Amino acid sequence: MRIWIVIGAANGFLSVALGAFAAHGLQSRVGPTELAVFETGARYQMYHALALFAVAWVAAQGGGAFATIAGWAFVAGTILFSGSLYYLGLTGSRALVLVTPVGGLAFLIGWAALAAAGWSLRTAGPG
């Protein structure tokens, strides 16, 4: 559980730092399209930083292997999806454009695994 909290917090920190960099450091250096792409990367990084806290909670409740799969899928998705968007936003190069949907697929796998982990939890009552 601790690893997901640490990675989630680190990603939240980086997302805020990169978002601030975009707003204050990139605005005069890149075009509006590149800035929007960069900001999308930061936004999705933050979404999945928060998702890692859900992974930590589900793992603490006994979510097992599905929670672990979800966590690592969110990490991979952040690196591939957000990372490729940061690269595109900074350089304007589309060299990593095929990596972005792979990162998006990793995010989808993460959400599906988190749902499976949640479903597998034992409940004290009905539901």
mmCIF file of C-alpha atoms in Angstrom:
data_model
loop_
_atom_site.group_PDB
_atom_site.id
_atom_site.type_symbol
_atom_site.label_atom_id
_atom_site.label_comp_id
_atom_site.label_asym_id
_atom_site.label_seq_id
_atom_site.Cartn_x
_atom_site.Cartn_y
_atom_site.Cartn_z
ATOM 1 C CA MET A 1 0.000 0.000 0.000
ATOM 2 C CA ARG A 2 2.795 2.424 0.887
ATOM 3 C CA ILE A 3 4.301 2.330 -2.601
ATOM 4 C CA TRP A 4 1.043 3.518 -4.207
ATOM 5 C CA ILE A 5 0.759 6.423 -1.756
ATOM 6 C CA VAL A 6 4.365 7.463 -2.405
ATOM 7 C CA ILE A 7 4.105 7.136 -6.189
ATOM 8 C CA GLY A 8 0.709 8.878 -6.170
ATOM 9 C CA ALA A 9 2.046 11.767 -4.098
ATOM 10 C CA ALA A 10 5.146 12.082 -6.289
ATOM 11 C CA ASN A 11 2.966 12.133 -9.410
ATOM 12 C CA GLY A 12 0.658 14.716 -7.862
ATOM 13 C CA PHE A 13 3.676 16.889 -7.046
ATOM 14 C CA LEU A 14 5.079 16.524 -10.564
ATOM 15 C CA SER A 15 1.707 17.234 -12.140
ATOM 16 C CA VAL A 16 1.331 20.495 -10.230
ATOM 17 C CA ALA A 17 4.939 21.493 -10.966
ATOM 18 C CA LEU A 18 4.615 20.703 -14.676
ATOM 19 C CA GLY A 19 1.235 22.437 -14.888
ATOM 20 C CA ALA A 20 2.745 25.557 -13.316
ATOM 21 C CA PHE A 21 5.694 25.316 -15.709
ATOM 22 C CA ALA A 22 3.258 25.161 -18.611
ATOM 23 C CA ALA A 23 1.308 28.170 -17.378
ATOM 24 C CA HIS A 24 4.313 30.334 -16.586
ATOM 25 C CA GLY A 25 7.313 29.002 -18.492
ATOM 26 C CA LEU A 26 5.964 27.535 -21.698
ATOM 27 C CA GLN A 27 3.266 30.011 -22.577
ATOM 28 C CA SER A 28 5.667 32.381 -24.357
ATOM 29 C CA ARG A 29 7.811 29.613 -25.900
ATOM 30 C CA VAL A 30 5.333 27.311 -27.641
ATOM 31 C CA GLY A 31 2.137 27.690 -29.604
ATOM 32 C CA PRO A 32 -1.348 27.250 -28.159
ATOM 33 C CA THR A 33 -1.671 23.723 -29.562
ATOM 34 C CA GLU A 34 1.562 22.537 -27.934
ATOM 35 C CA LEU A 35 0.603 24.249 -24.660
ATOM 36 C CA ALA A 36 -2.796 22.523 -24.659
ATOM 37 C CA VAL A 37 -1.143 19.149 -25.344
ATOM 38 C CA PHE A 38 1.301 19.672 -22.473
ATOM 39 C CA GLU A 39 -1.532 20.682 -20.127
ATOM 40 C CA THR A 40 -3.481 17.555 -21.109
ATOM 41 C CA GLY A 41 -0.483 15.478 -20.048
ATOM 42 C CA ALA A 42 -0.400 17.244 -16.665
ATOM 43 C CA ARG A 43 -4.158 16.825 -16.182
ATOM 44 C CA TYR A 44 -4.083 13.095 -16.881
ATOM 45 C CA GLN A 45 -1.043 12.684 -14.662
ATOM 46 C CA MET A 46 -3.009 14.280 -11.807
ATOM 47 C CA TYR A 47 -6.079 12.124 -12.434
ATOM 48 C CA HIS A 48 -3.959 9.020 -12.175
ATOM 49 C CA ALA A 49 -1.971 10.304 -9.209
ATOM 50 C CA LEU A 50 -5.301 10.439 -7.393
ATOM 51 C CA ALA A 51 -6.250 7.029 -8.775
ATOM 52 C CA LEU A 52 -3.136 5.612 -7.107
ATOM 53 C CA PHE A 53 -4.585 6.638 -3.736
ATOM 54 C CA ALA A 54 -7.659 4.558 -4.613
ATOM 55 C CA VAL A 55 -5.311 1.696 -5.485
ATOM 56 C CA ALA A 56 -3.621 2.088 -2.081
ATOM 57 C CA TRP A 57 -6.974 1.947 -0.314
ATOM 58 C CA VAL A 58 -8.196 -1.075 -2.270
ATOM 59 C CA ALA A 59 -4.854 -2.828 -1.712
ATOM 60 C CA ALA A 60 -5.160 -2.177 2.034
ATOM 61 C CA GLN A 61 -8.632 -3.734 1.953
ATOM 62 C CA GLY A 62 -7.285 -6.915 0.370
ATOM 63 C CA GLY A 63 -7.580 -6.082 -3.332
ATOM 64 C CA GLY A 64 -4.732 -8.464 -4.126
ATOM 65 C CA ALA A 65 -3.195 -8.909 -7.542
ATOM 66 C CA PHE A 66 -5.790 -6.799 -9.318
ATOM 67 C CA ALA A 67 -4.854 -3.787 -7.173
ATOM 68 C CA THR A 68 -1.190 -4.308 -8.018
ATOM 69 C CA ILE A 69 -1.997 -4.590 -11.730
ATOM 70 C CA ALA A 70 -4.054 -1.395 -11.526
ATOM 71 C CA GLY A 71 -1.256 0.493 -9.807
ATOM 72 C CA TRP A 72 1.440 -0.506 -12.270
ATOM 73 C CA ALA A 73 -0.890 0.090 -15.224
ATOM 74 C CA PHE A 74 -1.533 3.636 -13.963
ATOM 75 C CA VAL A 75 2.220 4.194 -13.584
ATOM 76 C CA ALA A 76 2.890 2.864 -17.092
ATOM 77 C CA GLY A 77 0.045 4.931 -18.508
ATOM 78 C CA THR A 78 1.395 8.077 -16.890
ATOM 79 C CA ILE A 79 4.873 7.502 -18.282
ATOM 80 C CA LEU A 80 3.664 6.630 -21.775
ATOM 81 C CA PHE A 81 0.611 8.878 -22.173
ATOM 82 C CA SER A 82 1.604 11.956 -20.205
ATOM 83 C CA GLY A 83 5.281 11.564 -21.041
ATOM 84 C CA SER A 84 4.617 11.477 -24.776
ATOM 85 C CA LEU A 85 2.349 14.523 -24.500
ATOM 86 C CA TYR A 86 5.013 16.408 -22.529
ATOM 87 C CA TYR A 87 7.512 15.551 -25.253
ATOM 88 C CA LEU A 88 5.163 16.687 -28.014
ATOM 89 C CA GLY A 89 4.304 19.884 -26.153
ATOM 90 C CA LEU A 90 7.941 20.765 -25.504
ATOM 91 C CA THR A 91 9.427 19.832 -28.860
ATOM 92 C CA GLY A 92 6.560 19.867 -31.346
ATOM 93 C CA SER A 93 7.947 16.524 -32.541
ATOM 94 C CA ARG A 94 5.461 13.766 -33.255
ATOM 95 C CA ALA A 95 8.155 11.092 -32.881
ATOM 96 C CA LEU A 96 6.363 9.518 -29.901
ATOM 97 C CA VAL A 97 2.815 9.919 -31.225
ATOM 98 C CA LEU A 98 2.283 6.148 -31.394
ATOM 99 C CA VAL A 99 3.201 5.799 -27.720
ATOM 100 C CA THR A 100 0.299 7.979 -26.551
ATOM 101 C CA PRO A 101 -2.511 5.475 -27.296
ATOM 102 C CA VAL A 102 -0.489 2.691 -25.653
ATOM 103 C CA GLY A 103 -0.438 4.849 -22.526
ATOM 104 C CA GLY A 104 -4.175 5.380 -22.863
ATOM 105 C CA LEU A 105 -4.659 1.622 -23.104
ATOM 106 C CA ALA A 106 -2.581 1.196 -19.937
ATOM 107 C CA PHE A 107 -4.911 3.660 -18.190
ATOM 108 C CA LEU A 108 -7.935 1.625 -19.332
ATOM 109 C CA ILE A 109 -6.325 -1.589 -18.091
ATOM 110 C CA GLY A 110 -5.672 0.131 -14.777
ATOM 111 C CA TRP A 111 -9.285 1.188 -14.376
ATOM 112 C CA ALA A 112 -10.561 -2.267 -15.314
ATOM 113 C CA ALA A 113 -8.142 -3.894 -12.859
ATOM 114 C CA LEU A 114 -9.175 -1.441 -10.135
ATOM 115 C CA ALA A 115 -12.817 -2.350 -10.755
ATOM 116 C CA ALA A 116 -11.943 -6.051 -10.541
ATOM 117 C CA ALA A 117 -9.992 -5.433 -7.335
ATOM 118 C CA GLY A 118 -12.934 -3.587 -5.839
ATOM 119 C CA TRP A 119 -15.330 -6.311 -6.906
ATOM 120 C CA SER A 120 -13.160 -8.950 -5.273
ATOM 121 C CA LEU A 121 -13.201 -7.262 -1.866
ATOM 122 C CA ARG A 122 -15.058 -9.046 0.850
ATOM 123 C CA THR A 123 -17.894 -6.996 2.296
ATOM 124 C CA ALA A 124 -19.284 -7.093 5.806
ATOM 125 C CA GLY A 125 -22.874 -6.815 4.619
ATOM 126 C CA PRO A 126 -25.018 -6.974 1.502
ATOM 127 C CA GLY A 127 -23.780 -5.301 -1.675
#
